[in-house]
Coordinates of C-alpha atoms in Angstrom, one line a residue:
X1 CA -19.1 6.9 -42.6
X2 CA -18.1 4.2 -45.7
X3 CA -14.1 4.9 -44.1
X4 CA -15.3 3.9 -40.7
X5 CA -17.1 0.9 -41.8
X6 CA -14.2 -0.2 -43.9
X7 CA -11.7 0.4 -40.6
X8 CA -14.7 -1.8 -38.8
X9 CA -14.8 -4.6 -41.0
X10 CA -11.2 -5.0 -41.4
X11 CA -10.8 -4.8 -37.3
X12 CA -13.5 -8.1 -38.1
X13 CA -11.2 -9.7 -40.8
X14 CA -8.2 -9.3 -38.9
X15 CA -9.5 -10.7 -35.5
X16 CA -10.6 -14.2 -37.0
X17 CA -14.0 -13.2 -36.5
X18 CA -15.0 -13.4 -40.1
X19 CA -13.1 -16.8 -41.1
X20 CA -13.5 -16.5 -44.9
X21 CA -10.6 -13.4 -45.3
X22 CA -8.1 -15.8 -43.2
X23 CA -7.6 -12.9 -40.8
X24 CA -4.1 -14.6 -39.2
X25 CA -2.7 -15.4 -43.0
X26 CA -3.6 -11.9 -44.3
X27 CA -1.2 -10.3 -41.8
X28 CA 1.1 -13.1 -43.1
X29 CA 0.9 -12.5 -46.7
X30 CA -0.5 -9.3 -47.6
X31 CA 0.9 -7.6 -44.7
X32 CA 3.1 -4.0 -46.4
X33 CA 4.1 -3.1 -42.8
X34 CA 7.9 -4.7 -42.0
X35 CA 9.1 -5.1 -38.7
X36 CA 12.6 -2.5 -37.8
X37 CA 15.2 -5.2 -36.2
X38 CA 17.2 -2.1 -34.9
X39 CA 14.4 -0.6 -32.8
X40 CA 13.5 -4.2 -31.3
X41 CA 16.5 -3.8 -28.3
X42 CA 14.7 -6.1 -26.3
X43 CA 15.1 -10.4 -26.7
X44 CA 11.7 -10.2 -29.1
X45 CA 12.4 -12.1 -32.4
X46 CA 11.6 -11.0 -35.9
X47 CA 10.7 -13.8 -38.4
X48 CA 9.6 -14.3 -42.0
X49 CA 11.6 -11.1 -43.3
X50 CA 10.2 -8.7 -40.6
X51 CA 6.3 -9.5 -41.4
X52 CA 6.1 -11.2 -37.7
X53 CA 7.7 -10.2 -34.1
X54 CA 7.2 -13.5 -31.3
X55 CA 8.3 -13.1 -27.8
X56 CA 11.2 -13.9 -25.9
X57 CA 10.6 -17.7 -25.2
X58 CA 8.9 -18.0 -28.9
X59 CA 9.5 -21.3 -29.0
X60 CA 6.6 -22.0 -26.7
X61 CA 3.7 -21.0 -29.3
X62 CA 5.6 -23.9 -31.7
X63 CA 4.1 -26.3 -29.0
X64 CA 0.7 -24.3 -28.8
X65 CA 0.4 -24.7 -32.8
X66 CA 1.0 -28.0 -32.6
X67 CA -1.4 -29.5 -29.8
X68 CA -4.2 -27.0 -31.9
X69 CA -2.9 -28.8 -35.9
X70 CA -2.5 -32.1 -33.9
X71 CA -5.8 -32.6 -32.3
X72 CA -7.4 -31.2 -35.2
X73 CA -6.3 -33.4 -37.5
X74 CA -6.3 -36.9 -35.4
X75 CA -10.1 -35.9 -34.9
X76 CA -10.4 -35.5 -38.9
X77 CA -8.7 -38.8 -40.1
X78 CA -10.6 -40.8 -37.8
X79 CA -14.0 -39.6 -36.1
X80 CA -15.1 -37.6 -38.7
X81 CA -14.7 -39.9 -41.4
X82 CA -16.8 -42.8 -39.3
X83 CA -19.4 -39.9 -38.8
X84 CA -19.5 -38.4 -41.9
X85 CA -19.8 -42.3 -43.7
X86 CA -22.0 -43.8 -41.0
X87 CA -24.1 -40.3 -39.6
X88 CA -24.0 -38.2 -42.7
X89 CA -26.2 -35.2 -40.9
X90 CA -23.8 -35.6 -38.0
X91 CA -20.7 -35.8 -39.5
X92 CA -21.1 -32.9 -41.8
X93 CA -22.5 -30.7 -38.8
X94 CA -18.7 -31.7 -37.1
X95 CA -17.0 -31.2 -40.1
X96 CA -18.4 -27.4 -41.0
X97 CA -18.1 -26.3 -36.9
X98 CA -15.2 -27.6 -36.5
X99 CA -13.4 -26.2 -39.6
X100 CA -14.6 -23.2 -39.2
X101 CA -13.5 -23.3 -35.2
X102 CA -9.9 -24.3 -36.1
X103 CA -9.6 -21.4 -39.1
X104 CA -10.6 -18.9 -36.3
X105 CA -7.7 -20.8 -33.7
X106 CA -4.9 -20.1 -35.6
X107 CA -6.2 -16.8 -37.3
X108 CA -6.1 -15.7 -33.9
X109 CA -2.8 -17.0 -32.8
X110 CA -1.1 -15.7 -35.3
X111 CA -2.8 -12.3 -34.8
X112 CA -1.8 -13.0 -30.9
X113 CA 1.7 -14.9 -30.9
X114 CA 3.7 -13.5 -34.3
X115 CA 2.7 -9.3 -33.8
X116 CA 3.7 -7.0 -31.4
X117 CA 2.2 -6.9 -28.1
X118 CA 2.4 -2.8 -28.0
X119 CA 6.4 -2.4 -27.3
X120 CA 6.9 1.0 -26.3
X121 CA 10.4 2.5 -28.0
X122 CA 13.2 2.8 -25.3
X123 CA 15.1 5.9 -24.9
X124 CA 18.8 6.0 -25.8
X125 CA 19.6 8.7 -22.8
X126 CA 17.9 8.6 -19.8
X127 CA 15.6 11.4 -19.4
X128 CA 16.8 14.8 -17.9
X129 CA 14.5 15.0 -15.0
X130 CA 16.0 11.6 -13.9
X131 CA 18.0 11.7 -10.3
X132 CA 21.8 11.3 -10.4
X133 CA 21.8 9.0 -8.0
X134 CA 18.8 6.0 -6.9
X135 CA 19.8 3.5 -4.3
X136 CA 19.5 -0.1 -4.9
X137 CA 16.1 -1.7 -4.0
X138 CA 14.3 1.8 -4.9
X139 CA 12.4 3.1 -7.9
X140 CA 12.2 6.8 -9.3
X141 CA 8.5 7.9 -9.7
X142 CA 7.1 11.2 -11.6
X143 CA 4.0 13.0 -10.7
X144 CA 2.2 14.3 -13.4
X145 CA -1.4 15.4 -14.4
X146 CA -3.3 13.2 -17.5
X147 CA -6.7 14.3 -18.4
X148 CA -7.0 15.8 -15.0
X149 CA -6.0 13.1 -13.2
X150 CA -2.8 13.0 -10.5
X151 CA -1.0 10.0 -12.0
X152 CA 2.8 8.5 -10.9
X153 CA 4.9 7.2 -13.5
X154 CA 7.5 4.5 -12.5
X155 CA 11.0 4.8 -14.7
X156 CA 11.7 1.8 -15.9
X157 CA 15.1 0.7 -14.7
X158 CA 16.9 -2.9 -14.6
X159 CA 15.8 -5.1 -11.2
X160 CA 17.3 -8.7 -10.2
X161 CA 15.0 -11.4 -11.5
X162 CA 13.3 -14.1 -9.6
X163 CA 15.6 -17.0 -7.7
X164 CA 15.2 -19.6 -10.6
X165 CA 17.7 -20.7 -12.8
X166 CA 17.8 -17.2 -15.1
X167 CA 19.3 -15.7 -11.9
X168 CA 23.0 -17.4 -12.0
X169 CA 23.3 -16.1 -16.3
X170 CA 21.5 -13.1 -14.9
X171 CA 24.5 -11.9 -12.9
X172 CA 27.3 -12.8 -15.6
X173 CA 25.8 -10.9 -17.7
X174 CA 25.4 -7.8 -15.4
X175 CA 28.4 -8.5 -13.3
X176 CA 30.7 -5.6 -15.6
X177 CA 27.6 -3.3 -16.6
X178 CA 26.2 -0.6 -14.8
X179 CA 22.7 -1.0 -13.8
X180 CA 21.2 1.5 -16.4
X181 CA 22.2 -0.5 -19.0
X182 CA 19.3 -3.1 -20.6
X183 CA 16.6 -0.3 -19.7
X184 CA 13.9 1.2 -21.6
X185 CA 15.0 4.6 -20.4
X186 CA 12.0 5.8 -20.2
X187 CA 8.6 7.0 -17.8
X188 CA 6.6 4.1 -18.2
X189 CA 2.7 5.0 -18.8
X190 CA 0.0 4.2 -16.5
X191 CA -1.1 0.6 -16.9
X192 CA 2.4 -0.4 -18.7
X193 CA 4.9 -2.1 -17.4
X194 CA 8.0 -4.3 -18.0
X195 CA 8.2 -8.0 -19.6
X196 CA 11.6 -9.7 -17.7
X197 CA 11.2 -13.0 -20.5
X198 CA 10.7 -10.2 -23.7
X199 CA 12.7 -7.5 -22.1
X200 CA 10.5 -4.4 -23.1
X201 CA 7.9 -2.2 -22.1
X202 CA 4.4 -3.5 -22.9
X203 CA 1.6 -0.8 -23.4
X204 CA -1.2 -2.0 -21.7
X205 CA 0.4 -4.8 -20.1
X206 CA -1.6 -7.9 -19.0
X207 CA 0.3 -10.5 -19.2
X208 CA 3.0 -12.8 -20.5
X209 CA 1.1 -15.7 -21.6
X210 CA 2.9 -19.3 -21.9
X211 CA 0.4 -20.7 -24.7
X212 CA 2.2 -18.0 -27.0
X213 CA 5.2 -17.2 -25.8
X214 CA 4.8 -13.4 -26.0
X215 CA 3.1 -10.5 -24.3
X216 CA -0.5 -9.8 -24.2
X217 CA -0.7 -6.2 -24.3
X218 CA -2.7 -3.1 -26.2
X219 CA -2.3 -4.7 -29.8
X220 CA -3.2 -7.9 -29.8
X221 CA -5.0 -8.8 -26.2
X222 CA -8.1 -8.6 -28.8
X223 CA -7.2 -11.5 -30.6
X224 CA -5.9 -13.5 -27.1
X225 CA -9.3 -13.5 -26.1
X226 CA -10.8 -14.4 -29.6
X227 CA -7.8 -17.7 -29.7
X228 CA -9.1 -18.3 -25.8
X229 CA -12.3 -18.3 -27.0
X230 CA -12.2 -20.2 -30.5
X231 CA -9.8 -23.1 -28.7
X232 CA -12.2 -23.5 -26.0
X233 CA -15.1 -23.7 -28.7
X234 CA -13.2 -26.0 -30.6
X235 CA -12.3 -28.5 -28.0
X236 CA -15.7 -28.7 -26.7
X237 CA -17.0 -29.4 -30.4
X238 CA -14.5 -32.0 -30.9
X239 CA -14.9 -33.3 -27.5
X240 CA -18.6 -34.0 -28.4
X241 CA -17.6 -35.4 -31.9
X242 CA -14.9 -38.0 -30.8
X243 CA -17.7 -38.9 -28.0
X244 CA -20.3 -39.4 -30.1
X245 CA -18.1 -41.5 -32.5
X246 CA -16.6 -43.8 -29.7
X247 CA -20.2 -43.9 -28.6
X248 CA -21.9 -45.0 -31.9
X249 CA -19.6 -47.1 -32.6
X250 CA -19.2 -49.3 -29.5
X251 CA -23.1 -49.6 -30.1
X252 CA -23.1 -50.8 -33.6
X253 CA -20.4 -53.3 -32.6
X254 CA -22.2 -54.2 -30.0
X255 CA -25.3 -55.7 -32.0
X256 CA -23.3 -56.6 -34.7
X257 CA -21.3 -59.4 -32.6
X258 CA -23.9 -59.8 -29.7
X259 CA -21.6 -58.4 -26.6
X260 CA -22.0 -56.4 -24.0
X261 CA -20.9 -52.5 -24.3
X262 CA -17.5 -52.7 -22.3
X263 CA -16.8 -55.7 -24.6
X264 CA -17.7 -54.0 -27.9
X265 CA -15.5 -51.0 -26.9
X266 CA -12.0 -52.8 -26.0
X267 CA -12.8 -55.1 -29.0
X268 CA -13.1 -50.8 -31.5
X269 CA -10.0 -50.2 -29.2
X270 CA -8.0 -52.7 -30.4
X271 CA -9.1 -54.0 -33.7
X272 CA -9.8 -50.2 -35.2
X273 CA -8.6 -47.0 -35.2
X274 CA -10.5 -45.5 -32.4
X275 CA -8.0 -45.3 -30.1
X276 CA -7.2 -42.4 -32.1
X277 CA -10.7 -41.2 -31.2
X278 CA -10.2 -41.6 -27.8
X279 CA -6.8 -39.6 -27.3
X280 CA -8.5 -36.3 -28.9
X281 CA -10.8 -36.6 -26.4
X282 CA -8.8 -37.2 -23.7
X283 CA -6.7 -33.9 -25.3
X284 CA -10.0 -32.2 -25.9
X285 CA -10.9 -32.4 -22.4
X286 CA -8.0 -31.1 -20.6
X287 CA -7.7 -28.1 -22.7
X288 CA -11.6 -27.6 -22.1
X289 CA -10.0 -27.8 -18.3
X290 CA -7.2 -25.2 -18.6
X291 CA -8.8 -23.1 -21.0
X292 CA -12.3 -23.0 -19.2
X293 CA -11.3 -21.1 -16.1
X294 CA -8.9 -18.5 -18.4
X295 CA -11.6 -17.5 -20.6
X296 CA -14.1 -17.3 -17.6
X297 CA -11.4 -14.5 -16.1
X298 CA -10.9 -12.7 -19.1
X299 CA -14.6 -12.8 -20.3
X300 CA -14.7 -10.6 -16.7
X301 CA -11.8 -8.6 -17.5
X302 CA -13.1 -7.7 -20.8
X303 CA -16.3 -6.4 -19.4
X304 CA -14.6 -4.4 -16.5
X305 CA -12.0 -2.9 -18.5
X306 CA -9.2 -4.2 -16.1
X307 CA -5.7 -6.0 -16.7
X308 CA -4.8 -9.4 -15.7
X309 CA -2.0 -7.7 -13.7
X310 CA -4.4 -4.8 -12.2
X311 CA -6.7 -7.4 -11.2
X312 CA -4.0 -9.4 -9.4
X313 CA -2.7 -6.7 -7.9
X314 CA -6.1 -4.9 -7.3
X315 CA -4.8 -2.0 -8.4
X316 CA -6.7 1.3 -6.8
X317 CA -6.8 4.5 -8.9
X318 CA -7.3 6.6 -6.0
X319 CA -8.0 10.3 -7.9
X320 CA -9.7 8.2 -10.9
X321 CA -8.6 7.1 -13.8
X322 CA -6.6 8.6 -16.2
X323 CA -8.0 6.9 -18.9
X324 CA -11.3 6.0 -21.0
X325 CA -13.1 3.6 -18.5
X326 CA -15.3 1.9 -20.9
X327 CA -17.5 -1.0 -19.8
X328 CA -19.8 -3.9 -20.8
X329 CA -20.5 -4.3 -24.3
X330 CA -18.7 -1.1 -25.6
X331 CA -15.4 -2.2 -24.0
X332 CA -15.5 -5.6 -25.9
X333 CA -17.0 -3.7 -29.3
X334 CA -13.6 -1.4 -28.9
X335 CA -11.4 -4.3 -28.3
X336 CA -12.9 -6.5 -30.5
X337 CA -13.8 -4.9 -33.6
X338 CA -11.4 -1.5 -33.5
X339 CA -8.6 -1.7 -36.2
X340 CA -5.1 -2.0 -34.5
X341 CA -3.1 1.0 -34.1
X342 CA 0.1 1.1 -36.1
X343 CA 3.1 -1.0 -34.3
X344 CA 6.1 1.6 -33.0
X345 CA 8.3 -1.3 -34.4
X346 CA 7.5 -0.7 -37.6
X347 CA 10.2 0.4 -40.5
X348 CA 7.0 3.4 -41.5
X349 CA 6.4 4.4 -38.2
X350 CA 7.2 8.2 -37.5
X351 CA 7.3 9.1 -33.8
X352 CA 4.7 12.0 -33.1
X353 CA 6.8 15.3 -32.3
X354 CA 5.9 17.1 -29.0
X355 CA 5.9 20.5 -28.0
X356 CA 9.5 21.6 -26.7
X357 CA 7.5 24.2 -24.5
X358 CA 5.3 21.1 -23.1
X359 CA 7.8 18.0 -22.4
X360 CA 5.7 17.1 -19.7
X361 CA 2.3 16.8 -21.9
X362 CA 1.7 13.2 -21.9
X363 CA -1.0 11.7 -24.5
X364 CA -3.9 9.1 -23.1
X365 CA -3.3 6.0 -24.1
X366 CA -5.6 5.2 -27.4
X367 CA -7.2 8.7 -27.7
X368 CA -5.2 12.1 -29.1
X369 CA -6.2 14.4 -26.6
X370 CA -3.2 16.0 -25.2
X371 CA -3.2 16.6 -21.1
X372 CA -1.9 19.9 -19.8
X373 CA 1.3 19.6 -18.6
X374 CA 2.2 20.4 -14.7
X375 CA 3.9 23.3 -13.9
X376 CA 7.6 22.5 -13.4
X377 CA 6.7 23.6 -9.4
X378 CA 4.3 20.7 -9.4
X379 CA 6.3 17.7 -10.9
X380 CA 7.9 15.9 -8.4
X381 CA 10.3 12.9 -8.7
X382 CA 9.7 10.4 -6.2
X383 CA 12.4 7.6 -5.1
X384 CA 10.7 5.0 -3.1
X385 CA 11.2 1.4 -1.3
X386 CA 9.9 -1.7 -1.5
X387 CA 8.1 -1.4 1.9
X388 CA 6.0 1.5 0.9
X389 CA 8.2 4.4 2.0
X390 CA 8.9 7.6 0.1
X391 CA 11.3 10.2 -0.2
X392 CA 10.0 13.1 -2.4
X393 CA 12.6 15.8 -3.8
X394 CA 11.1 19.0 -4.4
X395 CA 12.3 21.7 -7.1
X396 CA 14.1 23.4 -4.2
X397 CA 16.1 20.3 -2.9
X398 CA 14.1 20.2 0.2
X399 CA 12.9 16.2 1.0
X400 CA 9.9 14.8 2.2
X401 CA 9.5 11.1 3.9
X402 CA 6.1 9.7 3.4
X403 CA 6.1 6.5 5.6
X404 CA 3.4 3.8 5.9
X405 CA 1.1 5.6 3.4
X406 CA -1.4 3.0 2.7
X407 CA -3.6 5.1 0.6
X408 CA -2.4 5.3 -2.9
X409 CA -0.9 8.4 -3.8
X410 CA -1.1 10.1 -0.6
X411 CA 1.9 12.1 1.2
X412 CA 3.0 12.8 4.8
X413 CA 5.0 15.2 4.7
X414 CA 7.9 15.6 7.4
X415 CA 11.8 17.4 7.6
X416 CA 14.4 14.9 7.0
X417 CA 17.9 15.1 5.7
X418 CA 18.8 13.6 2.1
X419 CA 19.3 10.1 2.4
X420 CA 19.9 8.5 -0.8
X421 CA 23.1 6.5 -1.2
X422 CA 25.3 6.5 -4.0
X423 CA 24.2 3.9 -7.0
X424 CA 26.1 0.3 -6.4
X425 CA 28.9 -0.7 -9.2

């Protein structure tokens, strides 16, 4: 019992809920776990002498810290000073909310932005059960049982990217490579999938999120939703305290020099600081507009135990799901207050050694109840299209076309000859 609520009160520390124990800095400082640059294959980025691991386009969170530093301290030097001199009850109330709200911030973004997302390791061979041959345009899928549940596993193999400017580097780079090379190698998990900016497999996967520049996945999509959340808090709190400052202000300039409000306020604007005032409310309130909507969505998310890219997608377990579906309250308690599970990028971390006589046994993700395995009768490798067609190979290299199946997981089956096309250069 005294374990568990140590591992619950750390979970606290370490997701800026309790702002006293610096939750972000800990990892920082006190952190023992180092980061193992030649496991990261991927275009993550290891900083600080391995105690942190940013995304792909890292860069981004620099402009994230800096609008959340920025604002903070433009409302400090200014509003709160007039409030804490003029208001003292006021001022103070700002001054202890607001401190406190900004602590949690960038507790949270560093919990969020500099740790991994939940990178799942890449294989160096691809696995045995993978076809020879997969036509462009196509995907090879696995059927397999976890906790009773019919599941399809995608492999995670190389596609072309999106028609943007990537696309034109995208194609010198793979123009002499074969098309297996830059994969994870690897069955991907349900509810995982694959990053194109970080280049890696993402447990979990919701999202890549631009405010950090680095996946949102099983490890730190806790402390996403605590920086949504804290920034969101914050602006609103400093909103109200650069309002109430322009607003108190204007009025005791107004009856100092006998004018009307709109003259009392250009005269504050020009012959004090308070255009300073004004900016971090103008800030304030477009964050508030941005991050409003976000954290409405994943406030919902939380509760329903769904993905930003499930939800998107409406993804449909049609034999149920192969996972814990917690809900409500006990969802966000897991999330929220549950100690992170050890990083698979870390120098310490051992891989857990399977059964030889199970290959096929796949573990849930965040429990350590084995499934049983298929029969090797039963497992099937799937190569489908793009447009929802299916060609099934059997163990006894008989194929089956599924076509038009709109329910998920559902075969038709019918005699055709092999089809598949030798792999492009």
């Amino acid at each position: 019992m005294e374990a568990e609520k140590r591992r619950r009160a750390l979970g606290f520390a370490r997701a800026g809920l309790l702002p006293v124990f610096f939750g972000g800095f800990m990892n920082l400082v006190f952190e023992r776990e180092r980061y193992d640059k030649e496991r990261i294959q991927g275009k993550n980025r290891i900083f600080f002498w391995g105690r942190t691991l940013a995304g792909g386009d890292w860069w981004k969170n620099l402009y994230t810290l800096l609008l959340l530093i920025g604002t903070s301290v433009m409302y400090a030097v200014v509003p709160e000073v007039w409030l804490t001199n003029n208001f003292p009850p006021v001022g103070i109330t700002f001054i202890v909310l607001t401190k406190i709200l900004v602590t949690m911030a960038i507790s949270a973004w560093i919990l969020s932005a500099l740790t991994d997302p939940g990178i799942i390791p890449r294989n160096e061979a691809p696995p045995e059960d993978l076809p020879e041959v997969i036509p462009s345009g196509h995907v090879a899928v696995k059927d397999v049982v976890i906790n009773d549940v019919d599941v399809q596993l995608s492999y995670c193999r190389e596609s072309v990217p999106r028609l943007d400017f990537s696309f034109f580097f995208w194609i010198l780079h793979n123009a002499k490579s074969n098309w297996r090379a830059g994969t994870c190698k690897i069955w991907r998990p349900p509810r995982s999938s694959h990053c194109r900016v970080c280049d890696n497999c993402v447990e979990i996967f919701d999202h890549h999120c631009q405010w950090l520049g680095n996946c949102v996945g099983s490890r730190n999509y806790g402390a996403f939703f605590l920086f949504v959340l804290h920034t969101q808090l914050l602006s609103l709190f400093t909103l109200a305290g650069s309002i109430a400052y322009l607003v108190l202000f204007t009025n005791q300039t107004a009856e100092e020099r006998d004018v009307s409000g709109s003259q009392a306020f250009s005269i504050i604007l020009s012959e004090s600081p308070a255009a300073v005032g004004l900016v971090s409310a103008i800030i304030c309130f477009l964050v508030i507009l941005m991050f409003g909507p976000l954290l409405a969505v994943h406030t919902r998310l939380l509760l329903t135990n769904k993905t930003t890219k499930e939800h998107l997608t409406k993804k449909i377990w049609a034999d149920g799901k192969p996972y814990d579906d917690e809900q409500g309250w006990k969802h966000c308690k897991t999330v929220l207050c549950s100690e992170r599970r050890e990083s698979t990028m870390w120098k310490s971390y051992q891989p857990t050694e399977v059964d030889p006589e199970a290959e096929d046994t796949l573990l849930e993700l965040g429990t350590d109840e084995k499934a049983p395995a298929k029969d090797e009768e039963d497992v099937e490798i799937t190569v489908e299209d793009e447009k929802d067609v299916e060609i099934t190979v059997d163990d006894e290299n008989n194929v089956e076309d599924a076509v038009d199946s709109t329910e998920p997981f559902e075969h038709h089956s019918a005699d055709l000859s092999t089809t598949l096309q030798p792999t492009p250069p």
